[in-house]
GROMACS .gro file of C-alpha atoms in nm:
model
  293
    1MET     CA    1  -1.834   0.653   1.684
    2LYS     CA    2  -1.626   0.823   1.950
    3LYS     CA    3  -1.647   0.965   2.299
    4SER     CA    4  -1.736   1.331   2.304
    5LYS     CA    5  -1.829   1.621   2.525
    6ILE     CA    6  -2.097   1.822   2.354
    7VAL     CA    7  -2.055   2.195   2.385
    8LEU     CA    8  -2.346   2.424   2.314
    9ALA     CA    9  -2.284   2.777   2.196
   10ALA     CA   10  -2.111   2.822   2.531
   11LEU     CA   11  -2.055   2.454   2.644
   12LEU     CA   12  -2.331   2.205   2.750
   13THR     CA   13  -2.431   1.836   2.772
   14VAL     CA   14  -2.250   1.510   2.698
   15MET     CA   15  -2.286   1.235   2.440
   16ILE     CA   16  -2.088   0.911   2.428
   17GLY     CA   17  -2.070   0.648   2.157
   18PHE     CA   18  -1.845   0.410   1.972
   19THR     CA   19  -1.820   0.239   1.636
   20ALA     CA   20  -1.938  -0.117   1.606
   21CYS     CA   21  -1.680  -0.353   1.461
   22SER     CA   22  -1.718  -0.627   1.205
   23SER     CA   23  -1.486  -0.878   1.375
   24ASP     CA   24  -1.569  -1.165   1.612
   25ASP     CA   25  -1.516  -0.940   1.914
   26ASP     CA   26  -1.511  -0.561   1.924
   27GLY     CA   27  -1.267  -0.544   2.214
   28LYS     CA   28  -1.542  -0.453   2.461
   29GLY     CA   29  -1.673  -0.805   2.515
   30ASN     CA   30  -1.934  -0.750   2.247
   31ASN     CA   31  -1.962  -1.041   2.004
   32VAL     CA   32  -2.006  -0.966   1.636
   33GLU     CA   33  -2.155  -1.223   1.401
   34GLN     CA   34  -2.137  -1.213   1.022
   35ILE     CA   35  -2.480  -1.249   0.860
   36SER     CA   36  -2.625  -1.228   0.510
   37GLU     CA   37  -2.783  -0.910   0.378
   38LYS     CA   38  -3.118  -1.090   0.373
   39GLN     CA   39  -3.106  -1.095   0.753
   40LEU     CA   40  -3.108  -0.716   0.767
   41PRO     CA   41  -3.447  -0.557   0.843
   42GLU     CA   42  -3.648  -0.509   0.526
   43ASN     CA   43  -3.657  -0.130   0.562
   44SER     CA   44  -3.275  -0.121   0.587
   45ARG     CA   45  -3.242  -0.306   0.258
   46SER     CA   46  -3.507  -0.087   0.096
   47PHE     CA   47  -3.333   0.224   0.222
   48ILE     CA   48  -2.999   0.119   0.071
   49LYS     CA   49  -3.168   0.034  -0.257
   50THR     CA   50  -3.331   0.377  -0.268
   51VAL     CA   51  -3.033   0.593  -0.170
   52PHE     CA   52  -2.761   0.385  -0.336
   53PRO     CA   53  -2.939   0.196  -0.615
   54ASN     CA   54  -2.615   0.080  -0.778
   55ALA     CA   55  -2.441  -0.036  -0.460
   56SER     CA   56  -2.406  -0.392  -0.331
   57PHE     CA   57  -2.326  -0.522   0.015
   58ARG     CA   58  -1.966  -0.629   0.083
   59HIS     CA   59  -2.030  -0.741   0.441
   60VAL     CA   60  -2.307  -0.738   0.700
   61SER     CA   61  -2.289  -0.827   1.069
   62ILE     CA   62  -2.494  -0.813   1.387
   63VAL     CA   63  -2.370  -0.718   1.733
   64THR     CA   64  -2.493  -0.862   2.060
   65LYS     CA   65  -2.509  -0.532   2.246
   66PRO     CA   66  -2.623  -0.208   2.078
   67ASN     CA   67  -2.402   0.098   2.136
   68TYR     CA   68  -2.504   0.451   2.235
   69TYR     CA   69  -2.667   0.517   1.898
   70GLY     CA   70  -2.854   0.187   1.908
   71THR     CA   71  -2.639   0.024   1.639
   72THR     CA   72  -2.733  -0.343   1.604
   73TYR     CA   73  -2.635  -0.411   1.243
   74THR     CA   74  -2.317  -0.297   1.068
   75SER     CA   75  -2.262  -0.312   0.694
   76GLY     CA   76  -2.023  -0.210   0.420
   77LEU     CA   77  -2.111  -0.135   0.059
   78ASP     CA   78  -1.897  -0.168  -0.251
   79ASN     CA   79  -1.906   0.212  -0.295
   80ARG     CA   80  -1.698   0.243   0.027
   81VAL     CA   81  -1.997   0.350   0.239
   82GLU     CA   82  -2.002   0.199   0.589
   83ILE     CA   83  -2.354   0.222   0.730
   84ASP     CA   84  -2.503   0.089   1.053
   85PHE     CA   85  -2.863   0.032   1.158
   86ASP     CA   86  -3.060  -0.013   1.480
   87SER     CA   87  -3.281  -0.312   1.553
   88ALA     CA   88  -3.574  -0.143   1.378
   89GLY     CA   89  -3.371  -0.089   1.061
   90ASN     CA   90  -3.310   0.286   1.095
   91TRP     CA   91  -2.960   0.405   1.005
   92THR     CA   92  -2.750   0.514   1.302
   93GLU     CA   93  -2.391   0.569   1.183
   94VAL     CA   94  -2.246   0.650   0.842
   95GLU     CA   95  -1.890   0.702   0.723
   96MET     CA   96  -1.662   0.604   0.437
   97SER     CA   97  -1.411   0.319   0.462
   98ASP     CA   98  -1.136   0.558   0.347
   99ASP     CA   99  -1.252   0.855   0.559
  100SER     CA  100  -1.351   1.052   0.249
  101ALA     CA  101  -1.664   1.268   0.216
  102ILE     CA  102  -2.002   1.099   0.260
  103PRO     CA  103  -2.181   1.097  -0.080
  104LEU     CA  104  -2.403   1.398  -0.146
  105GLU     CA  105  -2.696   1.179  -0.249
  106PHE     CA  106  -2.713   1.045   0.106
  107LEU     CA  107  -2.674   1.387   0.272
  108LYS     CA  108  -2.934   1.550   0.047
  109SER     CA  109  -3.177   1.268   0.114
  110GLU     CA  110  -3.129   1.233   0.490
  111VAL     CA  111  -2.984   1.553   0.637
  112PRO     CA  112  -3.058   1.839   0.393
  113HIS     CA  113  -3.071   2.106   0.667
  114ILE     CA  114  -2.742   1.992   0.816
  115LEU     CA  115  -2.584   1.994   0.472
  116GLU     CA  116  -2.712   2.346   0.409
  117PHE     CA  117  -2.576   2.466   0.743
  118THR     CA  118  -2.231   2.318   0.695
  119ASN     CA  119  -2.204   2.445   0.337
  120LYS     CA  120  -2.287   2.796   0.456
  121ASN     CA  121  -2.079   2.808   0.773
  122TYR     CA  122  -1.789   2.570   0.702
  123LYS     CA  123  -1.710   2.631   0.337
  124GLY     CA  124  -1.455   2.400   0.184
  125GLN     CA  125  -1.511   2.129   0.444
  126SER     CA  126  -1.699   1.806   0.388
  127ILE     CA  127  -1.894   1.574   0.616
  128ILE     CA  128  -1.694   1.257   0.679
  129GLU     CA  129  -1.894   1.100   0.962
  130LEU     CA  130  -2.256   1.115   1.066
  131ASP     CA  131  -2.403   0.964   1.384
  132ARG     CA  132  -2.771   0.969   1.474
  133ASP     CA  133  -2.983   0.900   1.778
  134ILE     CA  134  -3.343   0.939   1.659
  135ARG     CA  135  -3.451   1.080   1.995
  136LYS     CA  136  -3.152   1.305   2.069
  137GLY     CA  137  -3.017   1.420   1.736
  138TYR     CA  138  -2.702   1.412   1.524
  139GLU     CA  139  -2.328   1.437   1.566
  140VAL     CA  140  -2.148   1.545   1.249
  141THR     CA  141  -1.773   1.521   1.192
  142LEU     CA  142  -1.621   1.751   0.932
  143SER     CA  143  -1.305   1.698   0.729
  144SER     CA  144  -1.126   1.929   0.972
  145ASN     CA  145  -1.213   1.675   1.246
  146LEU     CA  146  -1.439   1.935   1.404
  147ALA     CA  147  -1.761   1.784   1.542
  148LEU     CA  148  -2.097   1.963   1.528
  149ILE     CA  149  -2.413   1.877   1.721
  150PHE     CA  150  -2.768   1.906   1.582
  151ASN     CA  151  -3.107   1.826   1.738
  152PRO     CA  152  -3.354   1.577   1.582
  153LYS     CA  153  -3.493   1.859   1.364
  154GLN     CA  154  -3.141   1.913   1.223
  155GLU     CA  155  -3.113   2.249   1.398
  156PHE     CA  156  -2.760   2.348   1.503
  157ILE     CA  157  -2.695   2.309   1.877
  158GLY     CA  158  -2.324   2.368   1.915
  159VAL     CA  159  -1.967   2.262   1.856
  160ASP     CA  160  -1.826   1.955   2.025
  161LEU     CA  161  -1.496   2.097   2.144
  162ASP     CA  162  -1.404   1.776   2.325
  163LEU     CA  163  -1.241   1.983   2.598
  164ASP     CA  164  -1.085   1.806   2.893
  165LYS     CA  165  -1.098   1.984   3.227
  166ASP     CA  166  -0.737   2.097   3.186
  167GLU     CA  167  -0.782   2.236   2.831
  168ILE     CA  168  -0.875   2.583   2.711
  169LEU     CA  169  -0.944   2.726   2.366
  170ILE     CA  170  -0.691   2.971   2.227
  171ASN     CA  171  -0.640   3.170   1.910
  172ALA     CA  172  -0.388   3.049   1.654
  173SER     CA  173  -0.181   3.360   1.729
  174GLU     CA  174  -0.135   3.234   2.087
  175LEU     CA  175   0.051   2.922   1.973
  176PRO     CA  176   0.427   2.922   2.030
  177GLN     CA  177   0.607   3.092   1.743
  178VAL     CA  178   0.784   2.767   1.657
  179ALA     CA  179   0.445   2.597   1.608
  180GLN     CA  180   0.312   2.884   1.398
  181SER     CA  181   0.620   2.871   1.175
  182PHE     CA  182   0.588   2.493   1.143
  183ILE     CA  183   0.228   2.519   1.025
  184LYS     CA  184   0.316   2.796   0.781
  185GLU     CA  185   0.605   2.595   0.635
  186TYR     CA  186   0.446   2.252   0.600
  187PHE     CA  187   0.071   2.327   0.583
  188SER     CA  188   0.064   2.664   0.408
  189THR     CA  189  -0.261   2.597   0.219
  190ALA     CA  190  -0.456   2.515   0.537
  191THR     CA  191  -0.607   2.735   0.803
  192VAL     CA  192  -0.635   2.670   1.175
  193VAL     CA  193  -0.993   2.568   1.255
  194LEU     CA  194  -0.942   2.510   1.626
  195ALA     CA  195  -0.652   2.543   1.870
  196LYS     CA  196  -0.644   2.416   2.228
  197LYS     CA  197  -0.392   2.457   2.508
  198GLU     CA  198  -0.352   2.175   2.756
  199LEU     CA  199  -0.250   2.310   3.094
  200ASN     CA  200   0.031   2.094   3.225
  201ARG     CA  201   0.252   2.133   3.531
  202GLU     CA  202   0.556   2.029   3.326
  203GLY     CA  203   0.470   2.277   3.051
  204ASP     CA  204   0.162   2.354   2.844
  205GLU     CA  205   0.096   2.150   2.530
  206PHE     CA  206  -0.111   2.236   2.225
  207LYS     CA  207  -0.353   2.066   1.984
  208VAL     CA  208  -0.431   2.221   1.648
  209TYR     CA  209  -0.699   2.120   1.397
  210LEU     CA  210  -0.643   2.233   1.037
  211SER     CA  211  -0.898   2.286   0.761
  212ASN     CA  212  -0.747   2.008   0.546
  213GLY     CA  213  -0.812   1.741   0.811
  214PHE     CA  214  -0.479   1.738   0.993
  215LYS     CA  215  -0.454   1.731   1.370
  216ILE     CA  216  -0.116   1.831   1.512
  217GLU     CA  217   0.005   1.814   1.871
  218PHE     CA  218   0.288   2.038   1.992
  219ASP     CA  219   0.492   2.044   2.312
  220HIS     CA  220   0.530   2.353   2.532
  221LEU     CA  221   0.804   2.491   2.308
  222GLY     CA  222   0.602   2.445   1.990
  223ASN     CA  223   0.785   2.137   1.861
  224TRP     CA  224   0.553   1.890   1.689
  225LYS     CA  225   0.482   1.564   1.874
  226GLN     CA  226   0.216   1.395   1.665
  227ILE     CA  227   0.052   1.450   1.326
  228GLU     CA  228  -0.270   1.275   1.224
  229THR     CA  229  -0.455   1.281   0.894
  230LYS     CA  230  -0.795   1.130   0.811
  231GLN     CA  231  -0.855   1.268   0.465
  232ASN     CA  232  -0.610   1.079   0.244
  233VAL     CA  233  -0.396   1.394   0.250
  234ALA     CA  234  -0.034   1.283   0.271
  235ILE     CA  235   0.183   1.388   0.562
  236PRO     CA  236   0.470   1.595   0.418
  237LEU     CA  237   0.757   1.360   0.334
  238ALA     CA  238   1.009   1.598   0.489
  239LEU     CA  239   0.864   1.507   0.830
  240ILE     CA  240   0.915   1.131   0.784
  241PRO     CA  241   1.266   0.981   0.824
  242ILE     CA  242   1.398   0.873   0.483
  243LYS     CA  243   1.485   0.521   0.599
  244ALA     CA  244   1.141   0.475   0.756
  245MET     CA  245   0.969   0.585   0.435
  246ALA     CA  246   1.183   0.345   0.232
  247TYR     CA  247   1.091   0.058   0.466
  248ILE     CA  248   0.720   0.140   0.443
  249ASN     CA  249   0.730   0.163   0.064
  250ALA     CA  250   0.911  -0.172   0.040
  251ASN     CA  251   0.694  -0.364   0.287
  252TYR     CA  252   0.360  -0.179   0.306
  253GLY     CA  253   0.327  -0.029  -0.040
  254THR     CA  254  -0.054  -0.042  -0.044
  255PHE     CA  255  -0.088   0.121   0.299
  256LYS     CA  256  -0.127   0.491   0.375
  257ILE     CA  257   0.030   0.676   0.666
  258GLU     CA  258  -0.244   0.792   0.902
  259SER     CA  259  -0.030   0.929   1.183
  260ILE     CA  260   0.328   0.979   1.294
  261GLU     CA  261   0.428   1.034   1.654
  262LYS     CA  262   0.770   1.156   1.759
  263GLU     CA  263   0.874   1.011   2.094
  264HIS     CA  264   1.197   1.061   2.287
  265THR     CA  265   1.419   0.843   2.067
  266ASN     CA  266   1.166   0.679   1.835
  267TYR     CA  267   0.902   0.739   1.571
  268GLN     CA  268   0.571   0.553   1.586
  269ILE     CA  269   0.396   0.543   1.249
  270GLU     CA  270   0.041   0.415   1.202
  271LEU     CA  271  -0.055   0.272   0.863
  272VAL     CA  272  -0.399   0.186   0.725
  273ASN     CA  273  -0.523  -0.008   0.425
  274GLY     CA  274  -0.901  -0.030   0.427
  275GLN     CA  275  -0.986  -0.210   0.751
  276GLN     CA  276  -0.626  -0.313   0.814
  277GLU     CA  277  -0.417  -0.116   1.061
  278VAL     CA  278  -0.057  -0.158   1.171
  279GLU     CA  279   0.174   0.047   1.394
  280LEU     CA  280   0.545   0.044   1.322
  281LEU     CA  281   0.823   0.160   1.551
  282PHE     CA  282   1.143   0.318   1.413
  283ASP     CA  283   1.447   0.465   1.587
  284LYS     CA  284   1.534   0.833   1.547
  285GLU     CA  285   1.735   0.759   1.231
  286GLY     CA  286   1.439   0.578   1.076
  287ASN     CA  287   1.563   0.221   1.120
  288PHE     CA  288   1.279  -0.030   1.166
  289LEU     CA  289   1.256  -0.173   1.517
  290ARG     CA  290   0.930  -0.369   1.539
  291ILE     CA  291   0.558  -0.383   1.484
  292ASP     CA  292   0.411  -0.197   1.779
  293ASN     CA  293   0.050  -0.319   1.799
   0.00000   0.00000   0.00000
């Protein structure tokens, strides 16, 4: 469901994938056609009935070109589970429409060893995305946005650090003091899961992943640049201009803020509501400028 560089205990191999869409075109020239659930392979339908006996299909589609994981069919259930299958009917990708934790009944049924490992080694975090290539193994995304790699036997291989060539891992104590104080003030209940420094000629920048699902980017001085959340955990209101928040409440009351980016003189705020996404641009005082899609 995303591009990734797979790092073994000390950094190895590469896996690449993407999420199949349920629209007429996925933006990659790959046509997507809506179909009925009866057109799914029989074992896919039986699998859903077994694991989620009380769930019904909301939508089902077929793509013309399978992705890295072999996804041919995409589907959404009325319990918010989004689950994809290959041409043979085996599940390939699983996540929730609201980015919440994947139901335990699925994890216990399909990846019990992975569940045991994550419960033991990443306490307090949940599995929010699960990708599978039957031949190569699993990629697991936790609520902290950390990605873990497992082989086909569900044995732990390593952490996907997603490091670019100009990035290095650092300890939280190596972040600029301004960034450390910011995290302590606005995210006091979270811990730093991963911190990276991006080596830049104009000044190093930093990316921080927190245990409650937030990802924060800082400039070389430690000032925040972008905040992202995938876990329905609200971005602190003190970080959102008052006028911008009032505009969002008045015009996008059913949407949730997924990210806010602070640019030179503007704020770019991304909103989501189920499958709907919209990006709004505000000036530094929080006055609405335009939709920025």
